[in-house]
């Protein structure tokens, strides 16, 4: 499981905590949604989980191993896809994917899996092109393919559906379900509440750096919609 234990992060030149004593538990097979308005602390939390940002208080553990004690061990088990993928523009798509596979030591079924996912996302014929000639959506697809090929224990996604066409968004949802059925845990932020409500089994809502609601989708939304819950919470 992924455990976020009372984590707080304050940026330099700020007296306000970007995230304040956040605690969450994400189990194997969970698709865990993370929602909140802009500036609430979603991306800060995600960057702490992935080891991009250091935090002053608390701890983050994956399968009992602390990211403070052994960050490399955790990063080997996870994959991260940011909301705006900045990748090596002068590489081709296939070169970038193979580079990430080399970093993670992926050998088994590499070619078959690349072909499978690139065909699914409709970019197989463009993998030889330079990334600088890709649209945002194509870059997103390449980064997603590279992220899942080493079969991460934890997949962290920041607004993964931004820039994807409807078919690619559907295909990504199916891939997420398949990964989780095989034990991967997914932690992702999104502003698309309808997708979160239908796709996730658990959710946390963050406001001003603090978790204000968390649990199963049913526990959080009750007999109304997630959109209504969100609007009520942020109309105060």
mmCIF file of C-alpha atoms in Angstrom:
data_model
loop_
_atom_site.group_PDB
_atom_site.id
_atom_site.type_symbol
_atom_site.label_atom_id
_atom_site.label_comp_id
_atom_site.label_asym_id
_atom_site.label_seq_id
_atom_site.Cartn_x
_atom_site.Cartn_y
_atom_site.Cartn_z
ATOM 1 C CA UNK A 1 0.000 0.000 0.000
ATOM 2 C CA UNK A 2 0.895 3.681 -0.254
ATOM 3 C CA UNK A 3 0.762 5.517 3.063
ATOM 4 C CA UNK A 4 0.854 9.297 3.305
ATOM 5 C CA UNK A 5 1.339 10.050 6.985
ATOM 6 C CA UNK A 6 0.740 13.565 8.296
ATOM 7 C CA UNK A 7 2.717 15.175 5.476
ATOM 8 C CA UNK A 8 3.184 18.941 5.456
ATOM 9 C CA UNK A 9 4.990 21.093 2.902
ATOM 10 C CA UNK A 10 5.734 24.816 3.016
ATOM 11 C CA UNK A 11 7.353 26.608 0.106
ATOM 12 C CA UNK A 12 10.151 29.092 0.667
ATOM 13 C CA UNK A 13 9.027 32.708 1.143
ATOM 14 C CA UNK A 14 5.595 31.509 2.236
ATOM 15 C CA UNK A 15 4.185 31.362 5.743
ATOM 16 C CA UNK A 16 1.248 29.194 4.678
ATOM 17 C CA UNK A 17 1.524 25.421 4.362
ATOM 18 C CA UNK A 18 0.838 24.254 0.795
ATOM 19 C CA UNK A 19 -0.278 20.948 2.311
ATOM 20 C CA UNK A 20 -1.040 20.590 5.999
ATOM 21 C CA UNK A 21 -0.832 17.227 7.822
ATOM 22 C CA UNK A 22 -2.207 15.183 4.942
ATOM 23 C CA UNK A 23 -2.859 11.497 5.604
ATOM 24 C CA UNK A 24 -4.132 8.966 3.052
ATOM 25 C CA UNK A 25 -3.887 5.210 2.524
ATOM 26 C CA UNK A 26 -4.064 3.741 -0.978
ATOM 27 C CA UNK A 27 -4.292 -0.043 -1.253
ATOM 28 C CA UNK A 28 -3.240 -2.390 -4.030
ATOM 29 C CA UNK A 29 -5.843 -2.308 -6.790
ATOM 30 C CA UNK A 30 -7.283 1.080 -5.788
ATOM 31 C CA UNK A 31 -8.104 3.742 -8.340
ATOM 32 C CA UNK A 32 -7.910 6.700 -5.998
ATOM 33 C CA UNK A 33 -9.188 10.081 -7.168
ATOM 34 C CA UNK A 34 -7.762 13.307 -5.782
ATOM 35 C CA UNK A 35 -9.859 16.420 -6.361
ATOM 36 C CA UNK A 36 -9.969 20.035 -5.292
ATOM 37 C CA UNK A 37 -9.854 23.547 -6.768
ATOM 38 C CA UNK A 38 -6.773 25.125 -8.295
ATOM 39 C CA UNK A 39 -4.168 25.878 -5.657
ATOM 40 C CA UNK A 40 -5.644 23.458 -3.115
ATOM 41 C CA UNK A 41 -2.487 21.335 -2.889
ATOM 42 C CA UNK A 42 -3.096 18.497 -5.352
ATOM 43 C CA UNK A 43 0.070 18.886 -7.411
ATOM 44 C CA UNK A 44 2.170 19.574 -4.315
ATOM 45 C CA UNK A 45 0.961 16.314 -2.765
ATOM 46 C CA UNK A 46 1.660 14.412 -5.968
ATOM 47 C CA UNK A 47 5.171 15.849 -6.228
ATOM 48 C CA UNK A 48 5.884 14.858 -2.632
ATOM 49 C CA UNK A 49 4.649 11.319 -3.299
ATOM 50 C CA UNK A 50 6.871 10.993 -6.380
ATOM 51 C CA UNK A 51 9.940 12.407 -4.654
ATOM 52 C CA UNK A 52 10.127 15.588 -6.715
ATOM 53 C CA UNK A 53 9.558 17.765 -3.645
ATOM 54 C CA UNK A 54 10.929 17.322 -0.145
ATOM 55 C CA UNK A 55 8.564 17.872 2.773
ATOM 56 C CA UNK A 56 9.210 19.057 6.310
ATOM 57 C CA UNK A 57 6.826 16.901 8.328
ATOM 58 C CA UNK A 58 5.449 13.385 8.148
ATOM 59 C CA UNK A 59 6.423 10.497 5.903
ATOM 60 C CA UNK A 60 5.413 8.680 2.723
ATOM 61 C CA UNK A 61 5.802 4.902 2.487
ATOM 62 C CA UNK A 62 5.276 2.438 -0.326
ATOM 63 C CA UNK A 63 4.979 -1.156 0.895
ATOM 64 C CA UNK A 64 6.481 -0.038 4.194
ATOM 65 C CA UNK A 65 9.561 1.656 2.692
ATOM 66 C CA UNK A 66 9.986 5.379 3.390
ATOM 67 C CA UNK A 67 10.694 7.746 0.535
ATOM 68 C CA UNK A 68 12.946 9.645 2.928
ATOM 69 C CA UNK A 69 15.080 6.576 3.662
ATOM 70 C CA UNK A 70 15.188 4.976 0.226
ATOM 71 C CA UNK A 71 13.831 7.258 -2.524
ATOM 72 C CA UNK A 72 15.369 5.228 -5.349
ATOM 73 C CA UNK A 73 13.655 2.014 -4.249
ATOM 74 C CA UNK A 74 10.284 3.766 -4.306
ATOM 75 C CA UNK A 75 10.869 5.448 -7.650
ATOM 76 C CA UNK A 76 11.727 2.086 -9.183
ATOM 77 C CA UNK A 77 8.235 0.883 -8.226
ATOM 78 C CA UNK A 78 6.289 3.900 -9.442
ATOM 79 C CA UNK A 79 5.557 5.905 -12.569
ATOM 80 C CA UNK A 80 4.498 9.535 -12.819
ATOM 81 C CA UNK A 81 2.747 11.347 -15.650
ATOM 82 C CA UNK A 82 2.516 15.133 -15.146
ATOM 83 C CA UNK A 83 -0.265 17.313 -16.513
ATOM 84 C CA UNK A 84 2.083 18.950 -19.019
ATOM 85 C CA UNK A 85 4.656 16.419 -20.230
ATOM 86 C CA UNK A 86 7.981 18.139 -20.942
ATOM 87 C CA UNK A 87 9.969 15.461 -22.719
ATOM 88 C CA UNK A 88 12.993 15.301 -24.981
ATOM 89 C CA UNK A 89 11.772 17.158 -28.050
ATOM 90 C CA UNK A 90 14.538 16.001 -30.388
ATOM 91 C CA UNK A 91 14.018 12.308 -29.716
ATOM 92 C CA UNK A 92 11.514 10.275 -31.669
ATOM 93 C CA UNK A 93 8.595 8.786 -29.813
ATOM 94 C CA UNK A 94 10.015 5.275 -30.033
ATOM 95 C CA UNK A 95 13.447 6.427 -28.830
ATOM 96 C CA UNK A 96 11.886 8.103 -25.794
ATOM 97 C CA UNK A 97 9.834 5.011 -24.916
ATOM 98 C CA UNK A 98 12.874 2.752 -25.280
ATOM 99 C CA UNK A 99 14.950 5.140 -23.177
ATOM 100 C CA UNK A 100 12.437 4.930 -20.299
ATOM 101 C CA UNK A 101 12.298 1.150 -20.692
ATOM 102 C CA UNK A 102 16.100 1.021 -20.405
ATOM 103 C CA UNK A 103 15.980 3.143 -17.237
ATOM 104 C CA UNK A 104 13.602 0.637 -15.630
ATOM 105 C CA UNK A 105 15.287 -2.437 -17.091
ATOM 106 C CA UNK A 106 12.282 -3.538 -19.124
ATOM 107 C CA UNK A 107 13.142 -6.427 -21.423
ATOM 108 C CA UNK A 108 10.301 -8.949 -21.301
ATOM 109 C CA UNK A 109 7.620 -8.349 -23.966
ATOM 110 C CA UNK A 110 8.927 -4.811 -24.580
ATOM 111 C CA UNK A 111 8.337 -4.747 -28.351
ATOM 112 C CA UNK A 112 4.977 -6.477 -28.079
ATOM 113 C CA UNK A 113 3.727 -4.094 -25.389
ATOM 114 C CA UNK A 114 4.928 -1.005 -27.265
ATOM 115 C CA UNK A 115 3.107 -2.210 -30.371
ATOM 116 C CA UNK A 116 -0.019 -3.026 -28.382
ATOM 117 C CA UNK A 117 -0.340 0.329 -26.621
ATOM 118 C CA UNK A 118 0.794 2.489 -29.545
ATOM 119 C CA UNK A 119 -1.751 0.770 -31.785
ATOM 120 C CA UNK A 120 -4.442 1.185 -29.147
ATOM 121 C CA UNK A 121 -3.693 4.926 -28.891
ATOM 122 C CA UNK A 122 -3.456 5.276 -32.685
ATOM 123 C CA UNK A 123 0.134 6.545 -32.821
ATOM 124 C CA UNK A 124 2.034 3.478 -34.042
ATOM 125 C CA UNK A 125 2.712 5.062 -37.437
ATOM 126 C CA UNK A 126 4.060 8.244 -35.813
ATOM 127 C CA UNK A 127 6.483 6.737 -33.302
ATOM 128 C CA UNK A 128 9.413 7.380 -35.637
ATOM 129 C CA UNK A 129 8.662 11.121 -35.801
ATOM 130 C CA UNK A 130 10.442 13.678 -33.631
ATOM 131 C CA UNK A 131 8.517 14.523 -30.469
ATOM 132 C CA UNK A 132 8.786 18.244 -31.276
ATOM 133 C CA UNK A 133 6.339 17.590 -34.117
ATOM 134 C CA UNK A 134 3.730 15.985 -31.826
ATOM 135 C CA UNK A 135 0.571 17.611 -30.548
ATOM 136 C CA UNK A 136 -0.011 17.826 -26.792
ATOM 137 C CA UNK A 137 -2.268 14.781 -26.978
ATOM 138 C CA UNK A 138 0.338 12.718 -28.833
ATOM 139 C CA UNK A 139 3.013 13.643 -26.276
ATOM 140 C CA UNK A 140 0.616 12.599 -23.530
ATOM 141 C CA UNK A 141 0.095 9.228 -25.190
ATOM 142 C CA UNK A 142 3.844 8.615 -25.556
ATOM 143 C CA UNK A 143 4.465 9.487 -21.899
ATOM 144 C CA UNK A 144 1.599 7.240 -20.788
ATOM 145 C CA UNK A 145 2.951 4.304 -22.803
ATOM 146 C CA UNK A 146 6.443 4.806 -21.389
ATOM 147 C CA UNK A 147 5.043 5.032 -17.860
ATOM 148 C CA UNK A 148 3.133 1.755 -17.848
ATOM 149 C CA UNK A 149 5.551 -0.558 -19.655
ATOM 150 C CA UNK A 150 7.498 -1.457 -16.503
ATOM 151 C CA UNK A 151 4.212 -2.370 -14.812
ATOM 152 C CA UNK A 152 4.578 0.025 -11.861
ATOM 153 C CA UNK A 153 3.258 -0.847 -8.423
ATOM 154 C CA UNK A 154 2.089 2.769 -8.121
ATOM 155 C CA UNK A 155 0.964 4.920 -11.043
ATOM 156 C CA UNK A 156 0.606 8.631 -10.281
ATOM 157 C CA UNK A 157 -1.237 10.794 -12.805
ATOM 158 C CA UNK A 158 -1.795 14.550 -12.713
ATOM 159 C CA UNK A 159 -4.810 15.475 -14.875
ATOM 160 C CA UNK A 160 -4.239 12.501 -17.218
ATOM 161 C CA UNK A 161 -7.230 13.148 -19.486
ATOM 162 C CA UNK A 162 -6.271 16.695 -20.475
ATOM 163 C CA UNK A 163 -5.485 16.817 -24.193
ATOM 164 C CA UNK A 164 -6.713 13.317 -24.950
ATOM 165 C CA UNK A 165 -9.390 12.738 -27.563
ATOM 166 C CA UNK A 166 -12.508 10.815 -26.456
ATOM 167 C CA UNK A 167 -11.282 7.438 -27.743
ATOM 168 C CA UNK A 168 -7.865 7.836 -26.093
ATOM 169 C CA UNK A 169 -9.545 8.859 -22.827
ATOM 170 C CA UNK A 170 -11.723 5.731 -22.989
ATOM 171 C CA UNK A 171 -8.706 3.546 -23.775
ATOM 172 C CA UNK A 172 -6.760 5.041 -20.860
ATOM 173 C CA UNK A 173 -9.613 4.262 -18.470
ATOM 174 C CA UNK A 174 -9.619 0.653 -19.671
ATOM 175 C CA UNK A 175 -5.835 0.433 -19.218
ATOM 176 C CA UNK A 176 -6.155 1.847 -15.692
ATOM 177 C CA UNK A 177 -8.759 -0.778 -14.816
ATOM 178 C CA UNK A 178 -6.574 -3.539 -16.264
ATOM 179 C CA UNK A 179 -3.512 -2.389 -14.300
ATOM 180 C CA UNK A 180 -5.478 -2.245 -11.056
ATOM 181 C CA UNK A 181 -6.926 -5.697 -11.652
ATOM 182 C CA UNK A 182 -3.302 -6.896 -11.646
ATOM 183 C CA UNK A 183 -2.468 -5.157 -8.364
ATOM 184 C CA UNK A 184 -1.286 -1.708 -9.438
ATOM 185 C CA UNK A 185 -2.562 1.207 -7.364
ATOM 186 C CA UNK A 186 -3.417 4.446 -9.168
ATOM 187 C CA UNK A 187 -3.462 7.872 -7.568
ATOM 188 C CA UNK A 188 -4.645 10.625 -9.874
ATOM 189 C CA UNK A 189 -5.897 14.174 -9.792
ATOM 190 C CA UNK A 190 -8.638 15.434 -12.076
ATOM 191 C CA UNK A 191 -11.085 18.277 -12.475
ATOM 192 C CA UNK A 192 -13.451 15.994 -14.405
ATOM 193 C CA UNK A 193 -15.664 14.942 -11.509
ATOM 194 C CA UNK A 194 -17.920 12.729 -13.593
ATOM 195 C CA UNK A 195 -14.917 10.618 -14.642
ATOM 196 C CA UNK A 196 -13.666 10.409 -11.042
ATOM 197 C CA UNK A 197 -17.097 9.322 -9.809
ATOM 198 C CA UNK A 198 -17.444 6.559 -12.407
ATOM 199 C CA UNK A 199 -13.845 5.338 -12.489
ATOM 200 C CA UNK A 200 -12.580 5.506 -8.906
ATOM 201 C CA UNK A 201 -13.382 3.300 -5.946
ATOM 202 C CA UNK A 202 -11.932 5.824 -3.475
ATOM 203 C CA UNK A 203 -11.488 9.574 -3.375
ATOM 204 C CA UNK A 204 -10.051 12.409 -1.314
ATOM 205 C CA UNK A 205 -11.079 16.059 -1.526
ATOM 206 C CA UNK A 206 -8.498 18.695 -0.620
ATOM 207 C CA UNK A 207 -9.115 22.344 0.266
ATOM 208 C CA UNK A 208 -6.523 24.918 1.342
ATOM 209 C CA UNK A 209 -3.934 22.192 1.810
ATOM 210 C CA UNK A 210 -6.100 19.993 4.043
ATOM 211 C CA UNK A 211 -8.090 16.844 3.354
ATOM 212 C CA UNK A 212 -11.707 17.695 4.074
ATOM 213 C CA UNK A 213 -13.298 14.445 2.930
ATOM 214 C CA UNK A 214 -12.026 10.985 1.993
ATOM 215 C CA UNK A 215 -13.220 7.409 1.685
ATOM 216 C CA UNK A 216 -15.028 5.263 -0.837
ATOM 217 C CA UNK A 217 -16.982 7.044 -3.545
ATOM 218 C CA UNK A 218 -20.214 5.959 -1.861
ATOM 219 C CA UNK A 219 -19.091 7.282 1.532
ATOM 220 C CA UNK A 220 -18.069 10.667 0.152
ATOM 221 C CA UNK A 221 -20.983 11.357 -2.168
ATOM 222 C CA UNK A 222 -23.805 9.618 -0.313
ATOM 223 C CA UNK A 223 -27.068 9.677 -2.252
ATOM 224 C CA UNK A 224 -26.135 12.678 -4.388
ATOM 225 C CA UNK A 225 -23.504 13.243 -7.106
ATOM 226 C CA UNK A 226 -19.845 13.999 -6.554
ATOM 227 C CA UNK A 227 -20.357 17.268 -8.411
ATOM 228 C CA UNK A 228 -23.029 18.342 -5.932
ATOM 229 C CA UNK A 229 -20.807 17.420 -2.984
ATOM 230 C CA UNK A 230 -17.940 19.391 -4.486
ATOM 231 C CA UNK A 231 -20.068 22.453 -5.144
ATOM 232 C CA UNK A 232 -21.497 22.404 -1.638
ATOM 233 C CA UNK A 233 -18.061 22.106 -0.057
ATOM 234 C CA UNK A 234 -16.607 24.980 -2.057
ATOM 235 C CA UNK A 235 -19.618 27.276 -1.915
ATOM 236 C CA UNK A 236 -19.017 27.990 1.744
#
